[in-house]
Tab-separated table of C-alpha atoms in Angstrom:
chain	number	residue	atom	x	y	z
Z	21	MET	CA	10.690	12.810	12.358
Z	22	SER	CA	11.694	12.457	16.378
Z	23	GLU	CA	13.947	14.852	15.895
Z	24	GLU	CA	11.267	17.260	14.278
Z	25	ARG	CA	9.503	17.056	17.027
Z	26	GLY	CA	12.476	17.506	19.341
Z	27	VAL	CA	12.755	14.555	20.857
Z	28	ARG	CA	15.933	12.371	20.291
Z	29	GLY	CA	15.827	8.654	18.379
Z	30	VAL	CA	17.266	5.705	20.658
Z	31	LYS	CA	19.492	4.783	18.643
Z	32	SER	CA	18.096	0.472	20.226
Z	33	ALA	CA	15.410	0.944	18.892
Z	34	ALA	CA	15.978	1.922	14.979
Z	35	ARG	CA	17.950	-0.332	14.554
Z	36	THR	CA	15.580	-2.580	15.494
Z	37	VAL	CA	13.091	-1.140	13.705
Z	38	ALA	CA	15.252	-1.515	9.810
Z	39	LEU	CA	15.883	-5.305	11.222
Z	40	LEU	CA	12.354	-6.169	11.037
Z	41	GLU	CA	11.477	-4.049	8.189
Z	42	LEU	CA	14.275	-5.873	5.835
Z	43	LEU	CA	13.625	-8.744	7.361
Z	44	ALA	CA	9.708	-8.397	5.988
Z	45	ALA	CA	10.502	-7.030	2.976
Z	46	ARG	CA	12.885	-10.001	1.586
Z	47	GLY	CA	10.012	-11.989	2.117
Z	48	GLU	CA	11.068	-15.662	1.628
Z	49	GLN	CA	14.719	-15.180	0.958
Z	50	PRO	CA	16.220	-16.263	3.684
Z	51	SER	CA	18.926	-14.138	5.518
Z	52	ARG	CA	22.353	-14.503	6.191
Z	53	LEU	CA	23.688	-12.668	10.300
Z	54	ASP	CA	27.235	-11.481	8.073
Z	55	GLU	CA	24.272	-10.169	5.402
Z	56	LEU	CA	22.044	-8.090	7.462
Z	57	ALA	CA	25.201	-6.829	9.877
Z	58	GLU	CA	26.839	-4.860	6.479
Z	59	GLU	CA	23.113	-4.295	4.426
Z	60	LEU	CA	22.185	-2.279	8.021
Z	61	GLY	CA	25.806	-1.383	9.342
Z	62	VAL	CA	25.866	-2.993	12.720
Z	63	PRO	CA	28.543	-5.090	13.818
Z	64	ARG	CA	28.699	-8.271	13.335
Z	65	SER	CA	28.097	-8.713	17.159
Z	66	SER	CA	25.988	-6.352	18.269
Z	67	MET	CA	23.791	-8.284	15.019
Z	68	TYR	CA	23.772	-11.321	15.809
Z	69	GLN	CA	22.629	-10.154	20.011
Z	70	LEU	CA	19.840	-8.433	18.467
Z	71	LEU	CA	18.793	-11.231	15.648
Z	72	GLN	CA	19.074	-13.748	18.954
Z	73	THR	CA	16.846	-11.602	21.745
Z	74	LEU	CA	13.915	-11.402	18.418
Z	75	VAL	CA	14.005	-15.319	17.580
Z	76	ASP	CA	13.285	-15.901	21.180
Z	77	CYS	CA	11.135	-13.339	21.044
Z	78	GLY	CA	9.341	-15.204	17.443
Z	79	TRP	CA	9.959	-11.548	15.249
Z	80	VAL	CA	12.245	-13.153	14.199
Z	81	ARG	CA	12.202	-17.215	13.357
Z	82	THR	CA	15.253	-18.781	11.961
Z	83	ASP	CA	16.385	-22.026	10.525
Z	84	ALA	CA	17.394	-26.057	12.028
Z	85	THR	CA	21.485	-24.602	12.137
Z	86	GLY	CA	20.418	-21.031	13.054
Z	87	SER	CA	22.569	-19.150	10.206
Z	88	LEU	CA	19.089	-18.362	8.396
Z	89	TYR	CA	17.060	-15.745	8.515
Z	90	GLY	CA	13.357	-14.079	8.478
Z	91	ILE	CA	10.915	-12.226	9.864
Z	92	GLY	CA	8.913	-14.316	12.829
Z	93	ILE	CA	4.845	-14.817	13.676
Z	94	ARG	CA	4.758	-11.607	15.806
Z	95	ALA	CA	4.753	-9.633	13.309
Z	96	LEU	CA	1.966	-10.961	10.980
Z	97	LEU	CA	0.134	-10.853	14.912
Z	98	THR	CA	1.026	-7.201	15.022
Z	99	GLY	CA	-0.063	-6.680	10.864
Z	100	THR	CA	-3.107	-7.900	11.915
Z	101	GLY	CA	-4.440	-5.821	15.667
Z	102	TYR	CA	-3.921	-2.827	12.798
Z	103	LEU	CA	-5.992	-3.545	9.987
Z	104	ASP	CA	-8.780	-5.166	13.149
Z	105	GLY	CA	-8.551	-1.895	15.225
Z	106	ASP	CA	-9.007	0.531	12.194
Z	107	ARG	CA	-12.751	1.026	11.837
Z	108	ARG	CA	-12.483	2.914	8.835
Z	109	ILE	CA	-10.617	-0.690	7.133
Z	110	ARG	CA	-13.483	-2.956	8.956
Z	111	ALA	CA	-16.093	-0.446	7.729
Z	112	VAL	CA	-15.236	-0.472	3.824
Z	113	ARG	CA	-14.848	-4.097	3.434
Z	114	PRO	CA	-18.814	-5.083	3.027
Z	115	TYR	CA	-18.627	-2.096	0.577
Z	116	LEU	CA	-15.297	-4.052	-1.734
Z	117	ASP	CA	-17.461	-7.152	-1.511
Z	118	GLU	CA	-20.350	-5.885	-2.613
Z	119	ALA	CA	-18.141	-3.914	-5.872
Z	120	SER	CA	-16.348	-6.992	-6.622
Z	121	ASP	CA	-19.569	-8.763	-7.079
Z	122	ALA	CA	-21.115	-5.920	-8.970
Z	123	LEU	CA	-18.368	-6.280	-11.608
Z	124	GLY	CA	-16.046	-9.860	-11.283
Z	125	GLU	CA	-12.944	-8.320	-11.336
Z	126	THR	CA	-10.189	-7.584	-8.501
Z	127	ILE	CA	-11.370	-4.552	-5.450
Z	128	HIS	CA	-8.590	-2.724	-3.707
Z	129	MET	CA	-7.989	-0.899	-0.913
Z	130	ALA	CA	-4.913	1.323	0.563
Z	131	ARG	CA	-3.638	4.274	1.522
Z	132	LEU	CA	-1.195	6.550	1.182
Z	133	ASP	CA	2.454	6.059	3.765
Z	134	GLY	CA	5.278	8.369	2.390
Z	135	ALA	CA	5.603	7.665	-1.206
Z	136	ASP	CA	4.785	4.586	-1.639
Z	137	VAL	CA	0.611	2.701	-1.090
Z	138	VAL	CA	-0.288	-0.575	0.864
Z	139	TYR	CA	-2.244	-3.178	0.265
Z	140	LEU	CA	-5.234	-3.345	3.173
Z	141	ALA	CA	-7.906	-4.993	2.228
Z	142	THR	CA	-8.488	-7.358	-1.456
Z	143	ARG	CA	-11.559	-9.202	-2.802
Z	144	GLU	CA	-10.200	-11.578	-5.922
Z	145	SER	CA	-11.049	-11.475	-9.248
Z	146	HIS	CA	-11.867	-15.325	-10.244
Z	147	GLU	CA	-10.911	-14.963	-13.393
Z	148	TYR	CA	-7.138	-14.607	-12.951
Z	149	LEU	CA	-4.144	-14.988	-11.225
Z	150	ARG	CA	-3.235	-13.258	-8.465
Z	151	THR	CA	-0.612	-10.151	-9.073
Z	152	ILE	CA	0.179	-7.908	-7.114
Z	153	SER	CA	-2.848	-7.877	-4.289
Z	154	ARG	CA	-1.944	-9.313	-1.402
Z	155	VAL	CA	-2.280	-7.264	1.540
Z	156	GLY	CA	0.385	-5.437	3.008
Z	157	ARG	CA	2.613	-5.312	0.067
Z	158	ARG	CA	4.012	-1.129	-1.029
Z	159	VAL	CA	3.696	-0.237	-4.456
Z	160	PRO	CA	4.874	3.475	-5.439
Z	161	ALA	CA	2.099	6.232	-5.277
Z	162	HIS	CA	3.415	7.449	-9.052
Z	163	ALA	CA	2.862	3.441	-10.487
Z	164	GLY	CA	-0.715	2.980	-10.391
Z	165	ALA	CA	-4.805	4.168	-10.317
Z	166	LEU	CA	-4.612	3.299	-6.166
Z	167	GLY	CA	-1.098	6.311	-5.727
Z	168	LYS	CA	-2.096	8.643	-8.273
Z	169	ALA	CA	-6.130	8.746	-7.163
Z	170	LEU	CA	-4.235	9.523	-3.388
Z	171	LEU	CA	-1.515	12.116	-4.616
Z	172	ALA	CA	-3.361	13.448	-7.163
Z	173	GLU	CA	-5.777	15.128	-3.984
Z	174	ARG	CA	-2.360	17.125	-3.439
Z	175	THR	CA	-0.363	21.070	-5.088
Z	176	ASP	CA	2.150	20.166	-6.922
Z	177	ASP	CA	4.489	21.461	-4.119
Z	178	GLU	CA	3.368	18.787	-1.848
Z	179	LEU	CA	3.354	16.521	-4.528
Z	180	ASP	CA	7.913	18.486	-4.635
Z	181	MET	CA	8.437	17.536	-1.078
Z	182	ARG	CA	6.778	13.377	-1.195
Z	183	LEU	CA	7.472	12.026	-3.714
Z	184	GLY	CA	11.646	10.311	-4.449
Z	185	PRO	CA	13.317	8.908	-7.371
Z	186	LEU	CA	10.976	7.629	-10.229
Z	187	THR	CA	11.374	4.640	-10.288
Z	188	ALA	CA	10.167	2.057	-13.556
Z	189	LEU	CA	7.628	-1.418	-12.365
Z	190	THR	CA	6.745	-2.153	-16.455
Z	191	GLU	CA	7.422	-0.070	-19.557
Z	192	ASN	CA	4.089	1.972	-19.331
Z	193	THR	CA	5.791	3.404	-15.834
Z	194	ARG	CA	5.020	7.535	-15.841
Z	195	THR	CA	9.068	8.276	-14.826
Z	196	ASP	CA	9.609	11.561	-16.059
Z	197	ARG	CA	8.223	14.169	-13.505
Z	198	ALA	CA	5.867	17.089	-15.400
Z	199	ALA	CA	3.920	12.974	-17.158
Z	200	LEU	CA	3.233	12.711	-14.417
Z	201	LEU	CA	1.815	15.756	-12.856
Z	202	ALA	CA	-0.287	16.069	-16.239
Z	203	ASP	CA	-1.030	13.210	-15.323
Z	204	LEU	CA	-2.736	13.775	-11.803
Z	205	ALA	CA	-4.139	16.609	-13.492
Z	206	GLN	CA	-6.101	14.684	-15.882
Z	207	VAL	CA	-6.792	12.658	-12.817
Z	208	ARG	CA	-8.706	16.005	-10.686
Z	209	GLU	CA	-10.699	16.691	-13.849
Z	210	ARG	CA	-11.434	13.457	-14.969
Z	211	GLY	CA	-12.406	12.016	-10.509
Z	212	TYR	CA	-10.490	9.064	-10.987
Z	213	SER	CA	-7.300	7.753	-12.240
Z	214	ILE	CA	-6.254	5.312	-14.818
Z	215	ASP	CA	-3.238	2.759	-15.150
Z	216	ARG	CA	-2.794	1.436	-18.182
Z	217	GLU	CA	-0.164	-2.321	-17.493
Z	218	GLU	CA	1.715	0.719	-15.189
Z	219	THR	CA	2.217	-1.681	-11.946
Z	220	VAL	CA	1.235	-4.641	-13.885
Z	221	THR	CA	2.176	-5.696	-17.675
Z	222	GLY	CA	-1.854	-6.942	-19.195
Z	223	ILE	CA	-3.704	-6.063	-16.194
Z	224	ALA	CA	-4.670	-1.987	-15.943
Z	225	GLY	CA	-6.613	-0.137	-12.615
Z	226	PHE	CA	-8.773	2.507	-11.542
Z	227	GLY	CA	-8.571	4.844	-8.246
Z	228	PHE	CA	-11.233	6.945	-6.627
Z	229	ALA	CA	-9.618	9.271	-3.381
Z	230	LEU	CA	-12.029	8.570	0.250
Z	231	ARG	CA	-12.343	11.516	0.988
Z	232	TYR	CA	-13.306	11.142	4.534
Z	233	ASP	CA	-9.438	12.978	5.544
Z	234	THR	CA	-8.761	16.455	4.111
Z	235	PRO	CA	-6.180	15.205	2.664
Z	236	ALA	CA	-7.277	11.579	1.222
Z	237	THR	CA	-5.203	8.998	2.807
Z	238	ASP	CA	-7.341	5.788	2.269
Z	239	ALA	CA	-8.193	4.930	-1.982
Z	240	ILE	CA	-10.289	1.833	-3.197
Z	241	SER	CA	-9.606	0.774	-7.047
Z	242	CYS	CA	-11.068	-2.578	-9.440
Z	243	SER	CA	-8.264	-3.815	-11.688
Z	244	VAL	CA	-9.199	-6.076	-14.800
Z	245	PRO	CA	-6.759	-7.809	-17.388
Z	246	VAL	CA	-6.471	-5.555	-20.760
Z	247	ALA	CA	-7.479	-8.199	-23.270
Z	248	ARG	CA	-10.985	-7.906	-21.863
Z	249	LEU	CA	-11.052	-4.846	-20.397
Z	250	THR	CA	-13.897	-3.184	-23.417
Z	251	ARG	CA	-15.211	0.432	-24.038
Z	252	ASP	CA	-18.642	-0.755	-21.475
Z	253	HIS	CA	-16.619	-2.892	-19.127
Z	254	GLU	CA	-14.546	-0.107	-18.538
Z	255	ALA	CA	-17.638	2.637	-17.922
Z	256	ARG	CA	-18.998	-0.190	-16.130
Z	257	ILE	CA	-16.040	0.262	-13.533
Z	258	VAL	CA	-16.569	3.233	-13.024
Z	259	SER	CA	-19.964	4.007	-12.621
Z	260	VAL	CA	-19.936	1.014	-10.476
Z	261	MET	CA	-16.700	2.409	-9.074
Z	262	ARG	CA	-17.867	6.185	-8.221
Z	263	GLU	CA	-21.926	5.074	-6.254
Z	264	VAL	CA	-19.380	2.523	-4.420
Z	265	ARG	CA	-17.024	5.502	-3.629
Z	266	ALA	CA	-20.530	7.995	-2.195
Z	267	ARG	CA	-21.658	5.253	-0.370
Z	268	ILE	CA	-18.692	4.947	1.871
Z	269	GLU	CA	-17.751	8.337	1.792
Z	270	ASP	CA	-21.952	9.012	3.273
Z	271	HIS	CA	-21.619	6.887	5.582
Z	272	LEU	CA	-17.551	7.375	7.275
Z	273	PRO	CA	-18.254	10.805	8.194
Z	274	PRO	CA	-15.505	12.076	10.444
Z	275	VAL	CA	-16.647	11.025	14.040
Z	276	PRO	CA	-15.206	13.087	16.720
Z	277	GLY	CA	-13.435	11.975	19.369
Z	278	THR	CA	-12.167	9.883	17.670
Z	279	PRO	CA	-7.563	9.895	16.766
Z	280	ASP	CA	-7.020	11.912	13.917
Z	281	TRP	CA	-4.037	8.259	13.163
Z	282	ARG	CA	-1.440	10.468	10.923
């Protein structure tokens, strides 16, 4: 990316970011020095020095033996700063509350990031256990309602440049490009996306792109267990979420002078 802008990348900075992303992706699974060095193709001595620097700064944590490493609390503080500093996330949150109260289901907001969507806010249903809705979680865009709602805002040619291999999260995930494009064409015609157990077995989702950007980068969705998704309930979900989307878009027109974060 930096080379495309005519700026030469800083190797140490890229290495640091790659390490933090790897530790974050591993979550609760601790990592050893040798594993990290091998995964990132970095000499063991260089990796050790980098880890110690990040431990001292709070970006990486280590156990009492100094042999296991995980993501540190500074990463949480930075992520919280991102959420608190985004006016759109702040503005959408009350509408998520309204949708959750009206439907009694789990409501999400997510943002497109490359070939994935990242969850930015969630209102959980009290009716069933949490699935993949943790804020900060990444999910392949082709596999769920949020991602498909946003992919449908782009042309097929644009999707060729964005999408990589179509991996399967469940047996219902569309991994054939032609089948995915046909589904996205239906999303454009319908005005919202449907995920029928494509991300999580037993869970359906309905996604709605927020068109205060062109093309849209944010979306909201409603998730519901398929075991109690009747035809009437589905119709109500679509009706409520359409109304919520319209109100969000009316409330959040483009504001002159604000940064166009990309």
